[in-house]
């Protein structure tokens, strides 16, 4: 699922605010 | 009070409630006061005509762009929500993939003026007619009807915040790996929401909320219209639509 949703995955990874 | 579940303390619920409100406040643009000030700032007749003359593809690109910006704010809302980042990555993605658009639709009621049936779009308030060149009058009308029905409930910012959290944290989404963990978080959110409603004497609100199926239907309608648009404009999507929009809906 992470592979198919790379942008969403990246947004979630960017700074665990 | 009988409200607390046996697995979480009153303090935990209190912290969760504060967290939902803070997450909502930090990720909702524009702020409520600004929306209130601008709610009569509508597009002029000439501006509406200019939008109506835009090619269908350009109007789709614009709407996809605005929707994607709103979804990015929803992702930030989710990340700030206590417990969300403790879910496994698969489930974070499942919940956002299924729920981000639904949360955007709930949030839209903040930027909707029910008195003249307009919504904030690219800086001013617009009626359904501005979106004519999209070629999906029924979808636009249904989205406006939904916003109108939420506005009729006169939701406070806190209520919108909880509604968004509850729409997002849904243990019934297909493909969740840790369904029980999502269900526990959802349960705590419901307890906190009920506590807020009891304190503000708004318990009756729960029975008046639109059924979850209505949001689901709007999201399906959006994907169907996108498919119809793609049939009309093959090749348009990869070129000009935001990558996040393509990832979520195409």
PDB file of C-alpha atoms in Angstrom:
ATOM      1  CA  UNK A   1       0.000   0.000   0.000  1.00  0.00           C
ATOM      2  CA  UNK A   2       2.886   2.371   0.839  1.00  0.00           C
ATOM      3  CA  UNK A   3       4.317   1.674  -2.653  1.00  0.00           C
ATOM      4  CA  UNK A   4       1.040   2.657  -4.340  1.00  0.00           C
ATOM      5  CA  UNK A   5       0.679   5.770  -2.194  1.00  0.00           C
ATOM      6  CA  UNK A   6       4.162   7.218  -2.176  1.00  0.00           C
ATOM      7  CA  UNK A   7       3.089  10.859  -1.894  1.00  0.00           C
ATOM      8  CA  UNK A   8       0.706  10.205   0.975  1.00  0.00           C
ATOM      9  CA  UNK A   9       3.379   8.082   2.621  1.00  0.00           C
ATOM     10  CA  UNK A  10       5.919  10.892   2.209  1.00  0.00           C
ATOM     11  CA  UNK A  11       3.499  13.480   3.645  1.00  0.00           C
ATOM     12  CA  UNK A  12       2.965  11.233   6.656  1.00  0.00           C
ATOM     13  CA  UNK A  13       6.707  10.790   7.104  1.00  0.00           C
ATOM     14  CA  UNK A  14       7.541  14.491   6.867  1.00  0.00           C
ATOM     15  CA  UNK A  15       7.882  15.752  10.421  1.00  0.00           C
ATOM     16  CA  UNK A  16       5.705  13.819  12.820  1.00  0.00           C
ATOM     17  CA  UNK A  17       4.035  17.015  13.955  1.00  0.00           C
TER      18      UNK A  17
ATOM     19  CA  UNK B   1     -20.998  10.104  34.695  1.00  0.00           C
ATOM     20  CA  UNK B   2     -21.142   6.736  32.971  1.00  0.00           C
ATOM     21  CA  UNK B   3     -19.445   8.271  29.949  1.00  0.00           C
ATOM     22  CA  UNK B   4     -15.923   7.030  30.547  1.00  0.00           C
ATOM     23  CA  UNK B   5     -15.040   3.734  28.969  1.00  0.00           C
ATOM     24  CA  UNK B   6     -13.370   1.264  31.342  1.00  0.00           C
ATOM     25  CA  UNK B   7     -10.114   1.482  29.374  1.00  0.00           C
ATOM     26  CA  UNK B   8      -9.443   5.228  29.490  1.00  0.00           C
ATOM     27  CA  UNK B   9      -9.435   7.794  32.232  1.00  0.00           C
ATOM     28  CA  UNK B  10     -11.210  11.105  32.362  1.00  0.00           C
ATOM     29  CA  UNK B  11      -7.843  12.808  32.036  1.00  0.00           C
ATOM     30  CA  UNK B  12      -7.052  10.898  28.835  1.00  0.00           C
ATOM     31  CA  UNK B  13     -10.401  11.912  27.378  1.00  0.00           C
ATOM     32  CA  UNK B  14      -9.797  15.528  28.369  1.00  0.00           C
ATOM     33  CA  UNK B  15      -6.387  15.500  26.670  1.00  0.00           C
ATOM     34  CA  UNK B  16      -7.834  13.870  23.577  1.00  0.00           C
ATOM     35  CA  UNK B  17     -10.532  16.541  23.347  1.00  0.00           C
ATOM     36  CA  UNK B  18      -7.987  19.365  23.667  1.00  0.00           C
ATOM     37  CA  UNK B  19      -5.879  17.649  21.056  1.00  0.00           C
ATOM     38  CA  UNK B  20      -8.733  17.325  18.524  1.00  0.00           C
ATOM     39  CA  UNK B  21      -9.539  21.017  18.869  1.00  0.00           C
ATOM     40  CA  UNK B  22      -5.900  22.115  18.616  1.00  0.00           C
ATOM     41  CA  UNK B  23      -5.297  19.881  15.581  1.00  0.00           C
ATOM     42  CA  UNK B  24      -8.379  21.338  13.897  1.00  0.00           C
ATOM     43  CA  UNK B  25      -7.432  24.943  14.716  1.00  0.00           C
ATOM     44  CA  UNK B  26      -3.858  24.534  13.490  1.00  0.00           C
ATOM     45  CA  UNK B  27      -4.879  23.002  10.167  1.00  0.00           C
ATOM     46  CA  UNK B  28      -8.062  24.896   9.218  1.00  0.00           C
ATOM     47  CA  UNK B  29      -7.620  27.759   6.820  1.00  0.00           C
ATOM     48  CA  UNK B  30      -8.941  30.441   6.801  1.00  0.00           C
ATOM     49  CA  UNK B  31      -9.776  30.955  10.448  1.00  0.00           C
ATOM     50  CA  UNK B  32     -13.426  31.123  11.492  1.00  0.00           C
ATOM     51  CA  UNK B  33     -13.347  34.897  12.181  1.00  0.00           C
ATOM     52  CA  UNK B  34     -11.905  35.608   8.744  1.00  0.00           C
ATOM     53  CA  UNK B  35     -14.538  33.425   7.064  1.00  0.00           C
ATOM     54  CA  UNK B  36     -17.238  35.303   8.934  1.00  0.00           C
ATOM     55  CA  UNK B  37     -15.863  38.665   7.760  1.00  0.00           C
ATOM     56  CA  UNK B  38     -15.646  37.562   4.134  1.00  0.00           C
ATOM     57  CA  UNK B  39     -18.917  35.653   3.770  1.00  0.00           C
ATOM     58  CA  UNK B  40     -20.586  38.340   1.637  1.00  0.00           C
ATOM     59  CA  UNK B  41     -17.569  38.846  -0.629  1.00  0.00           C
ATOM     60  CA  UNK B  42     -19.028  37.130  -3.689  1.00  0.00           C
ATOM     61  CA  UNK B  43     -17.769  36.995  -7.281  1.00  0.00           C
ATOM     62  CA  UNK B  44     -19.159  39.684  -9.613  1.00  0.00           C
ATOM     63  CA  UNK B  45     -21.320  38.730 -12.604  1.00  0.00           C
ATOM     64  CA  UNK B  46     -18.308  39.292 -14.921  1.00  0.00           C
ATOM     65  CA  UNK B  47     -16.048  37.111 -12.792  1.00  0.00           C
ATOM     66  CA  UNK B  48     -18.625  34.308 -12.765  1.00  0.00           C
ATOM     67  CA  UNK B  49     -18.911  34.530 -16.574  1.00  0.00           C
ATOM     68  CA  UNK B  50     -15.120  34.388 -16.890  1.00  0.00           C
ATOM     69  CA  UNK B  51     -15.099  31.145 -14.872  1.00  0.00           C
ATOM     70  CA  UNK B  52     -17.965  29.782 -16.956  1.00  0.00           C
ATOM     71  CA  UNK B  53     -16.002  30.454 -20.150  1.00  0.00           C
ATOM     72  CA  UNK B  54     -12.981  28.481 -18.965  1.00  0.00           C
ATOM     73  CA  UNK B  55     -12.433  25.184 -20.753  1.00  0.00           C
ATOM     74  CA  UNK B  56     -13.653  22.116 -18.872  1.00  0.00           C
ATOM     75  CA  UNK B  57     -10.123  20.806 -18.452  1.00  0.00           C
ATOM     76  CA  UNK B  58      -8.844  24.037 -16.862  1.00  0.00           C
ATOM     77  CA  UNK B  59     -11.761  24.133 -14.425  1.00  0.00           C
ATOM     78  CA  UNK B  60     -11.136  20.510 -13.435  1.00  0.00           C
ATOM     79  CA  UNK B  61      -7.454  21.317 -12.867  1.00  0.00           C
ATOM     80  CA  UNK B  62      -8.359  24.301 -10.692  1.00  0.00           C
ATOM     81  CA  UNK B  63     -10.837  22.336  -8.590  1.00  0.00           C
ATOM     82  CA  UNK B  64      -8.418  19.409  -8.276  1.00  0.00           C
ATOM     83  CA  UNK B  65      -5.763  21.887  -7.139  1.00  0.00           C
ATOM     84  CA  UNK B  66      -7.956  23.448  -4.442  1.00  0.00           C
ATOM     85  CA  UNK B  67      -9.178  20.029  -3.311  1.00  0.00           C
ATOM     86  CA  UNK B  68      -5.601  18.769  -3.066  1.00  0.00           C
ATOM     87  CA  UNK B  69      -4.608  21.754  -0.910  1.00  0.00           C
ATOM     88  CA  UNK B  70      -7.533  20.995   1.387  1.00  0.00           C
ATOM     89  CA  UNK B  71      -6.516  17.326   1.553  1.00  0.00           C
ATOM     90  CA  UNK B  72      -2.954  18.282   2.512  1.00  0.00           C
ATOM     91  CA  UNK B  73      -4.412  20.172   5.477  1.00  0.00           C
ATOM     92  CA  UNK B  74      -6.460  17.088   6.386  1.00  0.00           C
ATOM     93  CA  UNK B  75      -3.255  14.994   6.354  1.00  0.00           C
ATOM     94  CA  UNK B  76      -1.719  17.502   8.792  1.00  0.00           C
ATOM     95  CA  UNK B  77      -4.888  17.339  10.922  1.00  0.00           C
ATOM     96  CA  UNK B  78      -4.554  13.541  11.054  1.00  0.00           C
ATOM     97  CA  UNK B  79      -0.863  13.692  11.974  1.00  0.00           C
ATOM     98  CA  UNK B  80      -1.571  15.986  14.898  1.00  0.00           C
ATOM     99  CA  UNK B  81      -4.419  13.809  16.163  1.00  0.00           C
ATOM    100  CA  UNK B  82      -3.433  11.939  19.328  1.00  0.00           C
ATOM    101  CA  UNK B  83      -3.098   8.242  18.492  1.00  0.00           C
ATOM    102  CA  UNK B  84      -3.140   8.531  14.694  1.00  0.00           C
ATOM    103  CA  UNK B  85       0.630   8.321  14.248  1.00  0.00           C
ATOM    104  CA  UNK B  86       0.706   5.332  16.603  1.00  0.00           C
ATOM    105  CA  UNK B  87      -1.355   3.349  14.090  1.00  0.00           C
ATOM    106  CA  UNK B  88       0.638   1.264  11.592  1.00  0.00           C
ATOM    107  CA  UNK B  89       1.527   3.025   8.338  1.00  0.00           C
ATOM    108  CA  UNK B  90      -0.799   0.794   6.327  1.00  0.00           C
ATOM    109  CA  UNK B  91      -3.739   1.921   8.449  1.00  0.00           C
ATOM    110  CA  UNK B  92      -2.755   5.602   8.351  1.00  0.00           C
ATOM    111  CA  UNK B  93      -2.825   5.390   4.561  1.00  0.00           C
ATOM    112  CA  UNK B  94      -6.078   3.382   4.472  1.00  0.00           C
ATOM    113  CA  UNK B  95      -7.848   5.911   6.711  1.00  0.00           C
ATOM    114  CA  UNK B  96      -6.632   8.927   4.754  1.00  0.00           C
ATOM    115  CA  UNK B  97      -7.239   7.364   1.349  1.00  0.00           C
ATOM    116  CA  UNK B  98     -10.821   6.557   2.318  1.00  0.00           C
ATOM    117  CA  UNK B  99     -11.573   9.519   4.552  1.00  0.00           C
ATOM    118  CA  UNK B 100      -9.643  12.610   3.422  1.00  0.00           C
ATOM    119  CA  UNK B 101     -12.250  13.673   0.859  1.00  0.00           C
ATOM    120  CA  UNK B 102     -15.052  13.065   3.366  1.00  0.00           C
ATOM    121  CA  UNK B 103     -13.277  15.293   5.902  1.00  0.00           C
ATOM    122  CA  UNK B 104     -12.846  18.001   3.245  1.00  0.00           C
ATOM    123  CA  UNK B 105     -16.596  17.876   2.593  1.00  0.00           C
ATOM    124  CA  UNK B 106     -17.338  18.263   6.314  1.00  0.00           C
ATOM    125  CA  UNK B 107     -14.819  21.100   6.619  1.00  0.00           C
ATOM    126  CA  UNK B 108     -16.435  22.808   3.634  1.00  0.00           C
ATOM    127  CA  UNK B 109     -19.420  23.813   5.787  1.00  0.00           C
ATOM    128  CA  UNK B 110     -17.093  26.292   7.544  1.00  0.00           C
ATOM    129  CA  UNK B 111     -16.562  28.134   4.264  1.00  0.00           C
ATOM    130  CA  UNK B 112     -20.177  27.918   3.104  1.00  0.00           C
ATOM    131  CA  UNK B 113     -22.705  30.711   3.365  1.00  0.00           C
ATOM    132  CA  UNK B 114     -26.150  29.071   3.547  1.00  0.00           C
ATOM    133  CA  UNK B 115     -27.929  32.429   3.211  1.00  0.00           C
ATOM    134  CA  UNK B 116     -26.921  32.839  -0.433  1.00  0.00           C
ATOM    135  CA  UNK B 117     -25.731  29.256  -1.090  1.00  0.00           C
ATOM    136  CA  UNK B 118     -22.127  30.161  -1.882  1.00  0.00           C
ATOM    137  CA  UNK B 119     -18.773  28.654  -0.972  1.00  0.00           C
ATOM    138  CA  UNK B 120     -15.309  30.169  -0.683  1.00  0.00           C
ATOM    139  CA  UNK B 121     -13.359  29.313  -3.836  1.00  0.00           C
ATOM    140  CA  UNK B 122     -10.141  30.976  -5.001  1.00  0.00           C
ATOM    141  CA  UNK B 123     -10.571  34.006  -2.774  1.00  0.00           C
ATOM    142  CA  UNK B 124     -14.295  34.802  -3.024  1.00  0.00           C
ATOM    143  CA  UNK B 125     -17.664  33.193  -2.416  1.00  0.00           C
ATOM    144  CA  UNK B 126     -19.121  31.334  -5.404  1.00  0.00           C
ATOM    145  CA  UNK B 127     -22.506  29.791  -6.205  1.00  0.00           C
ATOM    146  CA  UNK B 128     -23.035  26.538  -8.120  1.00  0.00           C
ATOM    147  CA  UNK B 129     -23.227  28.417 -11.446  1.00  0.00           C
ATOM    148  CA  UNK B 130     -19.529  29.337 -11.249  1.00  0.00           C
ATOM    149  CA  UNK B 131     -18.646  25.636 -11.623  1.00  0.00           C
ATOM    150  CA  UNK B 132     -20.770  25.145 -14.767  1.00  0.00           C
ATOM    151  CA  UNK B 133     -17.888  24.301 -17.103  1.00  0.00           C
ATOM    152  CA  UNK B 134     -16.922  21.295 -14.955  1.00  0.00           C
ATOM    153  CA  UNK B 135     -19.863  19.514 -16.559  1.00  0.00           C
ATOM    154  CA  UNK B 136     -21.087  17.887 -13.360  1.00  0.00           C
ATOM    155  CA  UNK B 137     -24.028  19.969 -12.154  1.00  0.00           C
ATOM    156  CA  UNK B 138     -25.539  17.131 -10.169  1.00  0.00           C
ATOM    157  CA  UNK B 139     -22.362  16.515  -8.140  1.00  0.00           C
ATOM    158  CA  UNK B 140     -21.832  20.222  -7.475  1.00  0.00           C
ATOM    159  CA  UNK B 141     -25.488  20.581  -6.437  1.00  0.00           C
ATOM    160  CA  UNK B 142     -25.247  17.559  -4.125  1.00  0.00           C
ATOM    161  CA  UNK B 143     -22.095  18.934  -2.466  1.00  0.00           C
ATOM    162  CA  UNK B 144     -23.790  22.307  -1.925  1.00  0.00           C
ATOM    163  CA  UNK B 145     -26.894  20.532  -0.527  1.00  0.00           C
ATOM    164  CA  UNK B 146     -24.673  18.630   1.890  1.00  0.00           C
ATOM    165  CA  UNK B 147     -22.936  21.819   3.063  1.00  0.00           C
ATOM    166  CA  UNK B 148     -26.332  23.480   3.449  1.00  0.00           C
ATOM    167  CA  UNK B 149     -27.595  20.598   5.609  1.00  0.00           C
ATOM    168  CA  UNK B 150     -24.509  20.748   7.855  1.00  0.00           C
ATOM    169  CA  UNK B 151     -24.830  24.532   8.192  1.00  0.00           C
ATOM    170  CA  UNK B 152     -28.426  24.050   9.341  1.00  0.00           C
ATOM    171  CA  UNK B 153     -27.003  22.256  12.404  1.00  0.00           C
ATOM    172  CA  UNK B 154     -25.115  25.449  13.341  1.00  0.00           C
ATOM    173  CA  UNK B 155     -21.990  23.490  14.278  1.00  0.00           C
ATOM    174  CA  UNK B 156     -19.409  25.109  16.515  1.00  0.00           C
ATOM    175  CA  UNK B 157     -15.727  24.872  15.564  1.00  0.00           C
ATOM    176  CA  UNK B 158     -15.312  22.220  18.270  1.00  0.00           C
ATOM    177  CA  UNK B 159     -18.160  20.161  16.836  1.00  0.00           C
ATOM    178  CA  UNK B 160     -16.707  20.388  13.313  1.00  0.00           C
ATOM    179  CA  UNK B 161     -13.336  19.289  14.723  1.00  0.00           C
ATOM    180  CA  UNK B 162     -14.839  16.197  16.396  1.00  0.00           C
ATOM    181  CA  UNK B 163     -16.964  15.375  13.387  1.00  0.00           C
ATOM    182  CA  UNK B 164     -13.843  15.422  11.192  1.00  0.00           C
ATOM    183  CA  UNK B 165     -11.926  13.214  13.631  1.00  0.00           C
ATOM    184  CA  UNK B 166     -14.782  10.724  13.789  1.00  0.00           C
ATOM    185  CA  UNK B 167     -15.186  10.641  10.008  1.00  0.00           C
ATOM    186  CA  UNK B 168     -11.449   9.975   9.649  1.00  0.00           C
ATOM    187  CA  UNK B 169     -11.001   7.373  12.396  1.00  0.00           C
ATOM    188  CA  UNK B 170     -13.380   4.766  11.040  1.00  0.00           C
ATOM    189  CA  UNK B 171     -12.694   1.131  11.961  1.00  0.00           C
ATOM    190  CA  UNK B 172     -14.986  -0.104   9.192  1.00  0.00           C
ATOM    191  CA  UNK B 173     -12.716   0.956   6.331  1.00  0.00           C
ATOM    192  CA  UNK B 174     -11.664  -2.046   4.253  1.00  0.00           C
ATOM    193  CA  UNK B 175      -8.016  -3.237   4.355  1.00  0.00           C
ATOM    194  CA  UNK B 176      -7.196  -2.100   7.893  1.00  0.00           C
ATOM    195  CA  UNK B 177      -4.538  -4.305   9.508  1.00  0.00           C
ATOM    196  CA  UNK B 178      -5.155  -3.309  13.127  1.00  0.00           C
ATOM    197  CA  UNK B 179      -8.887  -2.782  13.144  1.00  0.00           C
ATOM    198  CA  UNK B 180      -9.183  -3.171  16.927  1.00  0.00           C
ATOM    199  CA  UNK B 181      -6.643  -0.396  17.512  1.00  0.00           C
ATOM    200  CA  UNK B 182      -8.566   1.949  15.203  1.00  0.00           C
ATOM    201  CA  UNK B 183     -11.824   0.972  16.926  1.00  0.00           C
ATOM    202  CA  UNK B 184     -10.329   1.814  20.345  1.00  0.00           C
ATOM    203  CA  UNK B 185      -9.215   5.246  19.153  1.00  0.00           C
ATOM    204  CA  UNK B 186     -12.626   5.823  17.579  1.00  0.00           C
ATOM    205  CA  UNK B 187     -14.305   4.793  20.835  1.00  0.00           C
ATOM    206  CA  UNK B 188     -12.263   7.314  22.826  1.00  0.00           C
ATOM    207  CA  UNK B 189     -13.121  10.039  20.311  1.00  0.00           C
ATOM    208  CA  UNK B 190     -16.827   9.240  20.616  1.00  0.00           C
ATOM    209  CA  UNK B 191     -16.651   9.430  24.414  1.00  0.00           C
ATOM    210  CA  UNK B 192     -14.894  12.804  24.209  1.00  0.00           C
ATOM    211  CA  UNK B 193     -17.406  14.100  21.639  1.00  0.00           C
ATOM    212  CA  UNK B 194     -20.370  13.020  23.783  1.00  0.00           C
ATOM    213  CA  UNK B 195     -18.793  14.709  26.791  1.00  0.00           C
ATOM    214  CA  UNK B 196     -18.436  17.968  24.843  1.00  0.00           C
ATOM    215  CA  UNK B 197     -22.055  17.746  23.666  1.00  0.00           C
ATOM    216  CA  UNK B 198     -23.276  17.086  27.201  1.00  0.00           C
ATOM    217  CA  UNK B 199     -21.343  20.074  28.539  1.00  0.00           C
ATOM    218  CA  UNK B 200     -22.749  22.355  25.847  1.00  0.00           C
ATOM    219  CA  UNK B 201     -26.281  20.913  26.089  1.00  0.00           C
ATOM    220  CA  UNK B 202     -26.129  19.751  22.483  1.00  0.00           C
ATOM    221  CA  UNK B 203     -26.765  16.018  22.962  1.00  0.00           C
ATOM    222  CA  UNK B 204     -29.511  16.147  20.335  1.00  0.00           C
ATOM    223  CA  UNK B 205     -26.928  16.844  17.639  1.00  0.00           C
ATOM    224  CA  UNK B 206     -25.902  13.192  17.237  1.00  0.00           C
ATOM    225  CA  UNK B 207     -29.364  12.193  16.011  1.00  0.00           C
ATOM    226  CA  UNK B 208     -29.401  15.042  13.478  1.00  0.00           C
ATOM    227  CA  UNK B 209     -26.038  14.334  11.815  1.00  0.00           C
ATOM    228  CA  UNK B 210     -26.233  13.210   8.171  1.00  0.00           C
ATOM    229  CA  UNK B 211     -25.816   9.451   7.727  1.00  0.00           C
ATOM    230  CA  UNK B 212     -22.295   8.261   6.840  1.00  0.00           C
ATOM    231  CA  UNK B 213     -23.685   6.881   3.586  1.00  0.00           C
ATOM    232  CA  UNK B 214     -24.326  10.386   2.329  1.00  0.00           C
ATOM    233  CA  UNK B 215     -20.634  11.311   2.497  1.00  0.00           C
ATOM    234  CA  UNK B 216     -19.679   7.992   0.914  1.00  0.00           C
ATOM    235  CA  UNK B 217     -22.115   8.601  -1.935  1.00  0.00           C
ATOM    236  CA  UNK B 218     -20.674  12.074  -2.623  1.00  0.00           C
ATOM    237  CA  UNK B 219     -17.146  10.646  -2.758  1.00  0.00           C
ATOM    238  CA  UNK B 220     -18.224   7.879  -5.164  1.00  0.00           C
ATOM    239  CA  UNK B 221     -20.010  10.453  -7.310  1.00  0.00           C
ATOM    240  CA  UNK B 222     -16.773  12.495  -7.456  1.00  0.00           C
ATOM    241  CA  UNK B 223     -14.753   9.464  -8.635  1.00  0.00           C
ATOM    242  CA  UNK B 224     -17.435   8.598 -11.225  1.00  0.00           C
ATOM    243  CA  UNK B 225     -17.362  12.158 -12.568  1.00  0.00           C
ATOM    244  CA  UNK B 226     -13.576  12.063 -12.692  1.00  0.00           C
ATOM    245  CA  UNK B 227     -13.763   8.851 -14.735  1.00  0.00           C
ATOM    246  CA  UNK B 228     -16.264  10.483 -17.091  1.00  0.00           C
ATOM    247  CA  UNK B 229     -13.947  13.491 -17.444  1.00  0.00           C
ATOM    248  CA  UNK B 230     -11.009  11.181 -18.233  1.00  0.00           C
ATOM    249  CA  UNK B 231     -13.016   9.462 -20.952  1.00  0.00           C
ATOM    250  CA  UNK B 232     -13.655  12.867 -22.510  1.00  0.00           C
ATOM    251  CA  UNK B 233     -10.051  14.040 -22.083  1.00  0.00           C
ATOM    252  CA  UNK B 234      -7.803  11.000 -22.268  1.00  0.00           C
ATOM    253  CA  UNK B 235      -4.257  11.897 -21.281  1.00  0.00           C
ATOM    254  CA  UNK B 236      -5.279  15.076 -19.428  1.00  0.00           C
ATOM    255  CA  UNK B 237      -4.834  13.662 -15.974  1.00  0.00           C
ATOM    256  CA  UNK B 238      -1.127  12.837 -15.811  1.00  0.00           C
ATOM    257  CA  UNK B 239      -0.182  16.203 -17.272  1.00  0.00           C
ATOM    258  CA  UNK B 240      -1.803  18.841 -15.150  1.00  0.00           C
ATOM    259  CA  UNK B 241      -3.416  17.338 -12.073  1.00  0.00           C
ATOM    260  CA  UNK B 242      -1.630  17.374  -8.718  1.00  0.00           C
ATOM    261  CA  UNK B 243       0.205  14.074  -8.110  1.00  0.00           C
ATOM    262  CA  UNK B 244      -1.549  13.604  -4.739  1.00  0.00           C
ATOM    263  CA  UNK B 245      -4.959  13.988  -6.411  1.00  0.00           C
ATOM    264  CA  UNK B 246      -4.012  11.354  -9.018  1.00  0.00           C
ATOM    265  CA  UNK B 247      -2.734   9.028  -6.320  1.00  0.00           C
ATOM    266  CA  UNK B 248      -5.945   9.261  -4.304  1.00  0.00           C
ATOM    267  CA  UNK B 249      -8.601   9.314  -6.996  1.00  0.00           C
ATOM    268  CA  UNK B 250      -7.311   8.167 -10.388  1.00  0.00           C
TER     269      UNK B 250
END
